[in-house]
Short mmCIF file of C-alpha atoms and ligand atoms in Angstrom, two decimals:
data_model
loop_
_atom_site.label_atom_id
_atom_site.label_comp_id
_atom_site.label_asym_id
_atom_site.label_seq_id
_atom_site.Cartn_x
_atom_site.Cartn_y
_atom_site.Cartn_z
CA UNK C 242 5.36 -3.05 -27.53
CA UNK C 243 8.52 -3.01 -25.52
CA UNK C 244 10.31 0.29 -25.23
CA UNK C 245 13.52 0.12 -23.27
CA UNK C 246 13.71 3.93 -23.26
CA UNK C 247 10.86 4.10 -20.81
CA UNK C 248 11.99 5.75 -17.57
CA UNK C 249 9.43 6.08 -14.81
CA UNK C 250 9.82 7.09 -11.22
CA UNK C 251 8.35 6.37 -7.86
CA UNK C 252 9.07 9.39 -5.69
CA UNK C 253 7.38 9.34 -2.31
CA UNK C 254 8.02 11.73 0.53
CA UNK C 255 9.18 9.89 3.65
CA UNK C 256 6.37 10.91 5.97
CA UNK C 257 4.29 8.53 8.07
CA UNK C 258 3.81 4.86 7.29
CA UNK C 259 3.55 3.47 3.77
CA UNK C 260 -0.08 3.18 2.71
CA UNK C 261 -1.93 1.25 0.05
CA UNK C 262 -2.43 4.28 -2.24
CA UNK C 263 1.30 4.73 -2.34
CA UNK C 264 1.82 1.06 -3.07
CA UNK C 265 -0.67 1.21 -5.93
CA UNK C 266 1.32 4.08 -7.47
CA UNK C 267 4.59 2.21 -7.02
CA UNK C 268 3.08 -0.94 -8.49
CA UNK C 269 1.75 0.73 -11.63
CA UNK C 270 5.08 2.43 -12.27
CA UNK C 271 6.95 -0.81 -11.66
CA UNK C 272 4.64 -2.83 -13.93
CA UNK C 273 4.95 -0.20 -16.65
CA UNK C 274 8.75 -0.21 -16.44
CA UNK C 275 8.96 -3.99 -16.38
CA UNK C 276 6.47 -4.37 -19.21
CA UNK C 277 8.64 -2.20 -21.42
CA UNK C 278 11.97 -3.46 -20.19
CA UNK C 279 12.59 0.14 -19.10
CA UNK C 280 13.88 1.74 -15.92
CA UNK C 281 12.22 2.38 -12.58
CA UNK C 282 13.82 5.23 -10.69
CA UNK C 283 13.17 5.32 -6.95
CA UNK C 284 13.61 8.85 -5.67
CA UNK C 285 13.07 10.13 -2.18
CA UNK C 286 11.41 13.55 -2.00
CA UNK C 287 12.70 14.56 1.40
CA UNK C 288 12.96 18.31 1.12
CA UNK C 289 10.56 19.03 3.95
CA UNK C 290 12.70 18.56 7.03
CA UNK C 291 9.76 19.35 9.30
CA UNK C 292 7.72 16.39 8.07
CA UNK C 293 10.23 13.86 6.75
CA UNK C 294 11.76 11.21 8.95
CA UNK C 295 14.53 8.66 8.69
CA UNK C 296 12.17 6.05 10.07
CA UNK C 297 9.70 6.62 7.25
CA UNK C 298 12.52 6.43 4.76
CA UNK C 299 13.60 3.04 6.10
CA UNK C 300 10.01 1.85 6.07
CA UNK C 301 9.62 2.83 2.43
CA UNK C 302 12.67 0.85 1.42
CA UNK C 303 11.59 -2.08 3.52
CA UNK C 304 8.08 -1.98 2.04
CA UNK C 305 9.38 -1.95 -1.52
CA UNK C 306 11.70 -4.86 -0.77
CA UNK C 307 8.96 -6.86 0.90
CA UNK C 308 6.61 -6.23 -2.02
CA UNK C 309 9.30 -7.29 -4.47
CA UNK C 310 9.00 -4.00 -6.35
CA UNK C 311 12.63 -3.71 -7.33
CA UNK C 312 14.07 -0.49 -8.68
CA UNK C 313 16.88 0.10 -11.15
CA UNK C 314 18.14 3.42 -9.86
CA UNK C 315 17.77 4.86 -6.41
CA UNK C 316 18.80 4.41 -2.80
CA UNK C 317 21.09 1.48 -2.13
CA UNK C 318 21.43 0.59 -5.81
CA UNK C 319 22.77 3.96 -7.01
CA UNK C 320 22.71 5.00 -10.65
CA UNK C 321 23.89 7.67 -13.07
CA UNK C 322 21.76 10.41 -11.50
CA UNK C 323 22.77 9.83 -7.87
CA UNK C 324 22.11 10.95 -5.25
CA UNK C 325 18.45 9.92 -5.28
CA UNK C 326 17.53 11.63 -2.04
CA UNK C 327 16.52 15.18 -2.74
CA UNK C 328 17.88 16.37 0.59
CA UNK C 329 21.32 15.67 -0.88
CA UNK C 330 20.67 17.64 -4.06
CA UNK C 331 19.92 21.08 -2.63
CA UNK C 332 22.79 22.93 -4.30
CA UNK C 333 21.67 21.71 -7.64
CA UNK C 334 18.16 23.08 -7.15
CA UNK C 335 19.48 26.43 -5.99
CA UNK C 336 21.54 26.62 -9.13
CA UNK C 337 18.50 25.89 -11.30
CA UNK C 338 16.47 28.54 -9.47
CA UNK C 339 19.21 31.06 -10.16
CA UNK C 340 19.19 30.21 -13.86
CA UNK C 341 15.41 30.53 -14.01
CA UNK C 342 15.65 33.96 -12.40
CA UNK C 343 18.35 35.07 -14.82
CA UNK C 344 16.34 33.92 -17.83
CA UNK C 345 13.23 35.73 -16.58
CA UNK C 346 11.23 32.52 -16.04
CA UNK C 347 11.05 33.33 -12.38
CA UNK C 348 11.07 36.49 -10.31
CA UNK C 349 11.36 37.64 -6.73
CA UNK C 350 8.05 38.19 -5.03
CA UNK C 351 8.11 40.45 -1.96
CA UNK C 352 4.44 40.24 -1.08
CA UNK C 353 3.79 39.48 2.57
CA UNK C 354 1.33 36.81 3.62
CA UNK C 355 -1.02 39.51 4.88
CA UNK C 356 -0.94 41.32 1.54
CA UNK C 357 -1.53 38.11 -0.35
CA UNK C 358 -4.45 37.17 1.90
CA UNK C 359 -6.01 40.60 1.60
CA UNK C 360 -5.83 40.66 -2.19
CA UNK C 361 -7.08 37.10 -2.43
CA UNK C 362 -10.11 37.89 -0.30
CA UNK C 363 -10.85 40.99 -2.34
CA UNK C 364 -10.59 39.00 -5.59
CA UNK C 365 -12.93 36.37 -4.22
CA UNK C 366 -15.43 38.99 -3.13
CA UNK C 367 -15.36 40.50 -6.61
CA UNK C 368 -15.71 37.10 -8.23
CA UNK C 369 -12.26 37.26 -9.84
CA UNK C 370 -9.72 34.37 -9.90
CA UNK C 371 -8.13 34.30 -6.47
CA UNK C 372 -4.64 33.00 -7.24
CA UNK C 373 -1.52 35.14 -7.22
CA UNK C 374 -2.24 38.33 -9.16
CA UNK C 375 1.19 39.01 -10.65
CA UNK C 376 1.92 42.09 -8.52
CA UNK C 377 5.68 41.48 -8.45
CA UNK C 378 6.03 40.32 -12.05
CA UNK C 379 7.51 43.58 -13.32
CA UNK C 380 8.92 45.30 -10.24
CA UNK C 381 11.34 48.12 -10.95
CA UNK C 382 14.77 48.22 -9.31
CA UNK C 383 13.69 51.09 -7.13
CA UNK C 384 10.69 49.26 -5.78
CA UNK C 385 12.83 46.19 -5.08
CA UNK C 386 15.36 48.31 -3.26
CA UNK C 387 12.56 49.84 -1.20
CA UNK C 388 11.24 46.38 -0.23
CA UNK C 389 14.75 45.27 0.68
CA UNK C 390 15.12 48.35 2.87
CA UNK C 391 11.91 47.38 4.62
CA UNK C 392 13.57 44.07 5.39
CA UNK C 393 11.23 42.00 3.25
CA UNK C 394 12.64 38.64 2.22
CA UNK C 395 11.38 37.56 -1.18
CA UNK C 396 10.32 34.13 -2.34
CA UNK C 397 11.07 33.04 -5.89
CA UNK C 398 7.99 32.72 -8.04
CA UNK C 399 7.68 30.97 -11.36
CA UNK C 400 6.20 33.01 -14.19
CA UNK C 401 3.43 31.06 -15.89
CA UNK C 402 2.94 31.65 -19.60
CA UNK C 403 -0.10 33.73 -20.54
CA UNK C 404 -1.58 31.09 -22.80
CA UNK C 405 -3.47 27.90 -21.97
CA UNK C 406 -1.62 24.65 -21.38
CA UNK C 407 -2.92 21.53 -23.07
CA UNK C 408 -1.67 18.01 -22.64
CA UNK C 409 -2.94 14.52 -23.30
CA UNK C 410 -3.23 12.58 -20.11
CA UNK C 411 -2.55 8.88 -20.70
CA UNK C 412 -5.55 7.97 -18.56
CA UNK C 413 -7.89 10.93 -19.02
CA UNK C 414 -7.30 12.17 -22.55
CA UNK C 415 -6.82 15.80 -23.54
CA UNK C 416 -6.85 18.36 -20.74
CA UNK C 417 -6.60 22.12 -21.01
CA UNK C 418 -5.83 24.58 -18.23
CA UNK C 419 -6.35 28.30 -18.77
CA UNK C 420 -3.96 30.91 -17.31
CA UNK C 421 -6.53 32.27 -14.82
CA UNK C 422 -6.60 28.85 -13.25
CA UNK C 423 -2.86 28.39 -13.04
CA UNK C 424 -1.31 31.47 -11.40
CA UNK C 425 2.40 32.09 -10.87
CA UNK C 426 3.61 29.92 -8.02
CA UNK C 427 6.40 29.82 -5.47
CA UNK C 428 9.43 27.63 -6.15
CA UNK C 429 11.88 28.78 -3.45
CA UNK C 430 11.03 29.87 0.10
CA UNK C 431 12.14 33.17 1.55
CA UNK C 432 14.79 31.27 3.54
CA UNK C 433 16.23 29.88 0.30
CA UNK C 434 14.74 26.40 0.62
CA UNK C 435 13.63 24.99 -2.73
CA UNK C 436 10.04 23.75 -2.76
CA UNK C 437 8.51 20.53 -4.02
CA UNK C 438 7.04 22.53 -6.93
CA UNK C 439 10.58 23.10 -8.20
CA UNK C 440 12.51 20.01 -7.22
CA UNK C 441 10.01 17.44 -8.47
CA UNK C 442 10.01 18.60 -12.12
CA UNK C 443 13.71 19.50 -12.01
CA UNK C 444 14.56 15.95 -11.02
CA UNK C 445 12.17 14.49 -13.56
CA UNK C 446 13.97 16.55 -16.20
CA UNK C 447 17.47 15.69 -14.98
CA UNK C 448 16.63 12.02 -14.53
CA UNK C 449 15.13 11.96 -18.03
CA UNK C 450 11.78 10.64 -16.91
CA UNK C 451 9.57 9.75 -19.88
CA UNK C 452 6.28 8.95 -18.11
CA UNK C 453 4.87 10.34 -14.89
CA UNK C 454 2.26 7.99 -13.43
CA UNK C 455 0.86 9.32 -10.19
CA UNK C 456 -2.33 9.94 -8.26
CA UNK C 457 -5.17 12.11 -9.47
CA UNK C 458 -4.60 14.47 -6.52
CA UNK C 459 -1.58 15.83 -8.38
CA UNK C 460 -3.44 16.60 -11.60
CA UNK C 461 -3.78 20.30 -10.82
CA UNK C 462 -0.01 20.67 -10.48
CA UNK C 463 0.63 19.23 -13.93
CA UNK C 464 0.11 22.41 -16.01
CA UNK C 465 2.52 24.25 -13.68
CA UNK C 466 5.06 21.51 -14.09
CA UNK C 467 4.69 21.39 -17.86
CA UNK C 468 5.40 25.12 -18.02
CA UNK C 469 8.43 24.58 -15.83
CA UNK C 470 9.74 21.73 -18.04
CA UNK C 471 9.51 24.05 -21.03
CA UNK C 472 11.48 26.69 -19.18
CA UNK C 473 14.05 24.10 -18.10
CA UNK C 474 14.44 23.01 -21.71
CA UNK C 475 15.13 26.61 -22.67
CA UNK C 476 17.81 27.06 -20.05
CA UNK C 477 19.36 23.69 -20.86
CA UNK C 478 18.44 21.69 -17.76
CA UNK C 479 17.64 18.05 -18.58
CA UNK C 480 17.24 16.61 -22.05
CA UNK C 481 14.67 19.11 -23.22
CA UNK C 482 11.60 16.87 -23.33
CA UNK C 483 8.45 16.90 -21.25
CA UNK C 484 7.27 13.54 -19.92
CA UNK C 485 3.85 12.11 -20.66
CA UNK C 486 1.49 12.14 -17.70
CA UNK C 487 -1.01 9.57 -16.53
CA UNK C 488 -3.06 10.33 -13.44
CA UNK C 489 -4.26 7.26 -11.59
CA UNK C 490 -7.78 7.31 -10.16
CA UNK C 491 -8.59 8.12 -6.56
CA UNK C 492 -8.99 5.22 -4.18
CA UNK C 493 -12.22 5.49 -2.21
CA UNK C 494 -12.72 3.98 1.22
CA UNK C 495 -15.69 3.64 3.55
CA UNK C 496 -18.69 5.84 2.85
CA UNK C 497 -17.32 6.69 -0.60
CA UNK C 498 -14.77 9.06 0.87
CA UNK C 499 -11.22 9.20 -0.42
CA UNK C 500 -9.14 6.61 1.40
CA UNK C 501 -6.90 8.67 3.60
CA UNK C 502 -3.41 7.94 4.83
CA UNK C 503 -4.78 8.02 8.34
CA UNK C 504 -7.41 5.40 7.61
CA UNK C 505 -6.33 2.24 9.44
CA UNK C 506 -7.40 0.26 6.38
CA UNK C 507 -4.77 1.98 4.34
CA UNK C 508 -1.69 1.07 6.37
CA UNK C 509 0.59 -1.34 4.55
CA UNK C 510 2.06 -2.54 7.84
CA UNK C 511 -1.34 -3.80 8.85
CA UNK C 512 -1.52 -6.06 5.81
CA UNK C 513 1.92 -7.38 6.50
CA UNK C 514 1.09 -8.05 10.13
CA UNK C 515 -2.09 -9.86 9.19
CA UNK C 516 -0.14 -12.10 6.88
CA UNK C 517 -1.15 -11.03 3.42
CA UNK C 518 1.00 -12.51 0.70
CA UNK C 519 2.77 -9.92 -1.37
CA UNK C 520 1.30 -11.46 -4.55
CA UNK C 521 -2.19 -11.36 -3.07
CA UNK C 522 -1.98 -7.77 -1.93
CA UNK C 523 -0.39 -6.57 -5.17
CA UNK C 524 -2.92 -8.50 -7.24
CA UNK C 525 -5.74 -6.77 -5.38
CA UNK C 526 -4.14 -3.31 -5.52
CA UNK C 527 -3.62 -3.66 -9.26
CA UNK C 528 -7.40 -3.88 -9.59
CA UNK C 529 -7.74 -0.34 -8.22
CA UNK C 530 -8.01 1.23 -11.63
CA UNK C 531 -6.86 -1.59 -13.86
CA UNK C 532 -7.87 -5.09 -14.85
CA UNK C 533 -6.22 -7.92 -16.70
CA UNK C 534 -9.45 -8.86 -18.40
CA UNK C 535 -13.16 -8.67 -17.65
CA UNK C 536 -13.33 -12.23 -16.34
CA UNK C 537 -10.02 -12.74 -14.59
CA UNK C 538 -9.41 -11.14 -11.20
CA UNK C 539 -6.72 -13.52 -10.11
CA UNK C 540 -3.27 -13.32 -11.64
CA UNK C 541 0.42 -13.26 -10.89
CA UNK C 542 2.70 -10.27 -11.12
CA UNK C 543 4.31 -11.83 -14.20
CA UNK C 544 0.91 -11.88 -15.86
CA UNK C 545 0.29 -8.29 -14.82
CA UNK C 546 3.65 -7.16 -16.18
CA UNK C 547 3.03 -8.92 -19.49
CA UNK C 548 -0.34 -7.22 -19.91
CA UNK C 549 0.06 -3.83 -18.24
CA UNK C 550 -0.58 -0.70 -20.27
CA UNK C 551 -1.30 2.61 -18.61
CA UNK C 552 -3.79 3.35 -21.42
CA UNK C 553 -6.02 0.65 -19.94
CA UNK C 554 -6.20 2.40 -16.58
CA UNK C 555 -9.73 3.54 -15.79
CA UNK C 556 -10.16 7.21 -14.87
CA UNK C 557 -13.09 6.56 -12.52
CA UNK C 558 -12.45 6.41 -8.79
CA UNK C 559 -11.72 2.90 -7.56
CA UNK C 560 -13.32 1.52 -4.43
CA UNK C 561 -11.15 -0.19 -1.88
CA UNK C 562 -12.98 -3.33 -0.84
CA UNK C 563 -11.33 -5.16 2.05
CA UNK C 564 -13.48 -8.27 1.61
CA UNK C 565 -12.41 -8.59 -1.99
CA UNK C 566 -8.81 -7.95 -1.02
CA UNK C 567 -9.02 -10.80 1.49
CA UNK C 568 -10.72 -13.12 -0.99
CA UNK C 569 -7.97 -12.53 -3.55
CA UNK C 570 -5.36 -13.15 -0.88
CA UNK C 571 -7.07 -16.42 0.08
CA UNK C 572 -6.91 -17.48 -3.55
CA UNK C 573 -3.19 -16.77 -3.64
CA UNK C 574 -2.68 -18.76 -0.45
CA UNK C 575 -4.47 -21.72 -2.07
CA UNK C 576 -2.25 -21.41 -5.11
CA UNK C 577 0.97 -21.72 -3.13
CA UNK C 578 2.97 -24.83 -3.50
CA UNK C 579 2.36 -26.85 -0.26
CA UNK C 580 5.95 -26.46 0.83
CA UNK C 581 5.83 -22.71 0.21
CA UNK C 582 2.67 -22.51 2.29
CA UNK C 583 4.35 -24.35 5.16
CA UNK C 584 7.29 -21.96 5.04
CA UNK C 585 5.14 -18.85 4.66
CA UNK C 586 3.28 -19.68 7.88
CA UNK C 587 6.42 -20.17 9.93
CA UNK C 588 6.56 -16.68 11.48
CA UNK C 589 3.05 -17.16 12.89
CA UNK C 590 4.00 -20.43 14.52
CA UNK C 591 6.67 -18.80 16.64
CA UNK C 592 6.87 -16.16 19.32
CA UNK C 593 5.47 -13.60 19.64
CA UNK C 594 2.49 -14.94 17.70
CA UNK C 595 2.46 -18.48 19.06
CA UNK C 596 0.76 -18.94 22.43
CA UNK C 597 2.52 -22.26 23.13
CA UNK C 598 5.99 -22.93 24.47
CA UNK C 599 8.46 -23.26 21.62
CA UNK C 600 9.45 -26.82 22.53
CA UNK C 601 5.82 -27.92 22.21
CA UNK C 602 5.85 -27.22 18.51
CA UNK C 603 5.77 -30.40 16.44
CA UNK C 604 6.84 -30.00 12.82
CA UNK C 605 5.35 -33.33 11.74
CA UNK C 606 1.94 -32.49 13.19
CA UNK C 607 2.12 -29.07 11.54
CA UNK C 608 2.97 -30.52 8.16
CA UNK C 609 0.14 -33.03 8.53
CA UNK C 610 -2.47 -30.35 9.27
CA UNK C 611 -1.09 -27.73 6.86
CA UNK C 612 -2.95 -28.89 3.73
CA UNK C 613 -6.25 -28.59 5.57
CA UNK C 614 -5.39 -25.06 6.60
CA UNK C 615 -4.09 -23.97 3.22
CA UNK C 616 -7.50 -24.22 1.57
CA UNK C 617 -9.20 -22.27 4.35
CA UNK C 618 -7.02 -19.36 5.38
CA UNK C 619 -7.73 -15.78 4.35
CA UNK C 620 -4.57 -14.40 5.87
CA UNK C 621 -1.56 -16.26 7.23
CA UNK C 622 -1.90 -14.86 10.74
CA UNK C 623 -5.09 -16.92 11.15
CA UNK C 624 -2.95 -20.05 11.25
CA UNK C 625 -1.98 -19.56 14.89
CA UNK C 626 -5.46 -19.98 16.33
CA UNK C 627 -6.27 -22.74 13.86
CA UNK C 628 -3.49 -25.06 14.99
CA UNK C 629 -2.84 -24.07 18.58
CA UNK C 630 -4.82 -27.11 19.84
CA UNK C 631 -1.94 -29.25 18.58
CA UNK C 632 0.75 -27.48 20.56
CA UNK C 633 -0.94 -26.34 23.75
CA UNK C 634 -1.11 -28.74 26.68
CA UNK C 635 -4.75 -27.81 27.10
CA UNK C 636 -6.92 -26.17 24.47
CA UNK C 637 -7.66 -22.47 24.83
CA UNK C 638 -10.71 -21.62 26.88
CA UNK C 639 -13.12 -19.72 24.72
CA UNK C 640 -16.18 -18.92 26.76
CA UNK C 641 -18.37 -18.00 23.81
CA UNK C 642 -17.60 -21.31 22.10
CA UNK C 643 -18.23 -23.21 25.29
CA UNK C 644 -21.58 -21.49 25.80
CA UNK C 645 -22.59 -22.20 22.23
CA UNK C 646 -21.65 -25.88 22.12
CA UNK C 647 -22.31 -27.14 25.63
CA UNK C 648 -26.05 -27.55 25.92
CA UNK C 649 -28.16 -29.72 28.10
CA UNK C 650 -27.35 -33.29 27.16
CA UNK C 651 -23.89 -32.47 25.88
CA UNK C 652 -22.35 -34.48 28.68
CA UNK C 653 -24.37 -37.57 27.71
CA UNK C 654 -23.42 -37.12 24.06
CA UNK C 655 -19.77 -36.66 24.95
CA UNK C 656 -19.80 -39.81 27.07
CA UNK C 657 -21.14 -41.86 24.17
CA UNK C 658 -18.75 -40.24 21.73
CA UNK C 659 -15.84 -40.92 24.06
CA UNK C 660 -16.68 -44.59 24.21
CA UNK C 661 -16.99 -44.91 20.44
CA UNK C 662 -13.87 -42.87 19.74
CA UNK C 663 -11.91 -45.03 22.16
CA UNK C 664 -12.78 -48.10 20.11
CA UNK C 665 -12.34 -46.58 16.66
CA UNK C 666 -9.41 -47.05 14.34
CA UNK C 667 -7.51 -43.78 14.60
CA UNK C 668 -8.17 -42.32 11.17
CA UNK C 669 -10.45 -39.49 10.09
CA UNK C 670 -13.09 -41.70 8.43
CA UNK C 671 -13.45 -44.01 11.40
CA UNK C 672 -13.50 -41.08 13.84
CA UNK C 673 -16.25 -39.47 11.86
CA UNK C 674 -18.26 -42.70 11.86
CA UNK C 675 -17.85 -42.86 15.64
CA UNK C 676 -19.25 -39.36 16.17
CA UNK C 677 -22.05 -39.96 13.65
CA UNK C 678 -23.02 -43.09 15.55
CA UNK C 679 -22.89 -41.27 18.90
CA UNK C 680 -25.12 -38.54 17.49
CA UNK C 681 -27.65 -41.07 16.24
CA UNK C 682 -27.98 -42.55 19.71
CA UNK C 683 -28.95 -39.10 20.98
CA UNK C 684 -31.07 -38.07 18.02
CA UNK C 685 -28.51 -35.50 16.85
CA UNK C 686 -27.29 -34.76 13.34
CA UNK C 687 -23.52 -34.69 12.80
CA UNK C 688 -23.31 -30.91 12.98
CA UNK C 689 -24.86 -30.83 16.44
CA UNK C 690 -23.07 -33.93 17.64
CA UNK C 691 -19.60 -32.77 16.68
CA UNK C 692 -19.82 -29.29 18.22
CA UNK C 693 -19.18 -30.37 21.83
CA UNK C 694 -16.42 -32.72 20.64
CA UNK C 695 -14.77 -29.88 18.77
CA UNK C 696 -14.93 -27.52 21.71
CA UNK C 697 -13.67 -30.20 24.08
CA UNK C 698 -10.66 -30.88 21.90
CA UNK C 699 -9.80 -27.54 20.25
CA UNK C 700 -11.51 -25.07 22.59
CA UNK C 701 -13.42 -23.41 19.76
CA UNK C 702 -16.59 -23.96 17.73
CA UNK C 703 -14.89 -23.18 14.44
CA UNK C 704 -11.68 -24.56 13.04
CA UNK C 705 -10.12 -26.95 10.63
CA UNK C 706 -11.88 -30.20 9.63
CA UNK C 707 -12.52 -31.92 12.94
CA UNK C 708 -11.79 -35.56 12.19
CA UNK C 709 -8.50 -34.85 10.46
CA UNK C 710 -7.64 -32.68 13.45
CA UNK C 711 -8.40 -35.53 15.87
CA UNK C 712 -6.40 -37.95 13.78
CA UNK C 713 -3.36 -35.69 13.96
CA UNK C 714 -3.81 -34.87 17.63
CA UNK C 715 -3.84 -38.58 18.44
CA UNK C 716 -5.95 -40.94 20.51
CA UNK C 717 -4.45 -40.30 23.89
CA UNK C 718 -4.62 -36.53 23.85
CA UNK C 719 -8.07 -36.49 22.28
CA UNK C 720 -9.56 -38.81 24.88
CA UNK C 721 -7.85 -36.96 27.72
CA UNK C 722 -9.42 -33.70 26.57
CA UNK C 723 -12.87 -35.26 26.32
CA UNK C 724 -12.38 -36.64 29.84
CA UNK C 725 -11.34 -33.24 31.15
CA UNK C 726 -14.41 -31.69 29.58
CA UNK C 727 -16.67 -34.32 31.09
CA UNK C 728 -15.17 -33.64 34.48
CA UNK C 729 -15.76 -29.94 34.02
CA UNK C 730 -19.36 -30.49 32.90
CA UNK C 731 -19.97 -32.74 35.88
CA UNK C 732 -18.65 -30.16 38.29
N1 LIG M 207 6.61 13.40 -3.46
C1 LIG M 207 5.35 13.55 -4.13
C2 LIG M 207 4.27 12.90 -3.31
O1 LIG M 207 4.55 12.00 -2.56
C3 LIG M 207 5.43 12.93 -5.52
C4 LIG M 207 4.45 13.44 -6.46
C5 LIG M 207 4.68 12.96 -7.88
O2 LIG M 207 4.59 11.74 -8.11
O3 LIG M 207 4.98 13.76 -8.73
O4 LIG M 207 3.13 13.31 -3.38
ZN1 LIG M 208 4.52 39.48 -4.98
#
């Protein structure tokens, strides 16, 4: 059922390169918003100056644009809760921290790191919960004054309620966290810098977020945040409600380990460079925890949006399977309208990808071969090597292919094939008949007979359908390449 009140957010920190886990989170939020006709807020959590970078920020925007995951509020588009970069909202967070302190929901904690470590180790040794022990919860004025005299600079700590926190996760069902497991936590650094633990829920409250869909790794911070929302409601920050939470399953990589940001397989840029289609990549990523139906892996984003419900997300870890990702992408390439395929390949037919001089490119030859490539490509970047024989003066020299195809007797076979090709009508069927006939004369099946011809003409043992390739390359160039190969074999 549509619900235009739905407000979800995608709120990455601009560190490093965008990765597939991040894209999956963005996609699920986007699909949920679009399904309901609601709002996707794009917020940049850039409060950690040491780790955040402008370059990452630009890459995030660029990635979202490329993926077609459009947002309704956020950078570049603005919105009623602007600014959407947390680095520009610092005063607001400081103000909220002050109000939390005044209302007693937070307190100054003067403990030094050494003291905290010592008490934590002692608690561990005694088998007690090892989180913050509440030492500074009820400090008297005199004690505070003493700490100040010692030059201690306090952090601000949020006071967790003493009762359990229960919520119903949209993916995982009811979850309960007991107070021993959720100790009081820092929300402002000693230098006055607000922490993620504060600014993330504060912005969700101010931006009136209704559903928080994010990775399972953040599950343990949810009870803390729920307590903070309740406190914010009491002090009148936001609209007084707590969002619903849905924690998306982990994505596992090789060896059943969590796919890490540093895993090369997880870099979005890599998929773009290899020529994945956005629809193919998004289709595959949507399967990491969700499915359209048991028997349909292949679908469009419109179909996903129509069907998406976070309640259908599976709580079990999802396995990232590159082969499957490629297969789905290949399916999407096949589904492209022929003209769209031709256009989509264009970047890979130019510098820096193309290994031929620009003026050697022949649009008519490309359009003639394109349908044969469209049914065979896994990723668009493979197009370059598949068609370079058309645009290079001489085919590439691939030693492995040469070694594989050029056996004893290949020169004799090629001589016969050359003679028959020279007499054939120049169309794929006749060219095939010529090579079949040449093979028969030498006791070779078509597969064996065509290998040296293919290597002579394209430079490689594998490629697009050979006889269509020869037809498009033309009689003169084909025969010249066979001649050159014969000369080389004779030498
Ligand atoms: N900036 C946080 C992150 O990238 C967002 C967490 C959340 O979705 O609440 O991990
Ligand atoms: Zn303390």
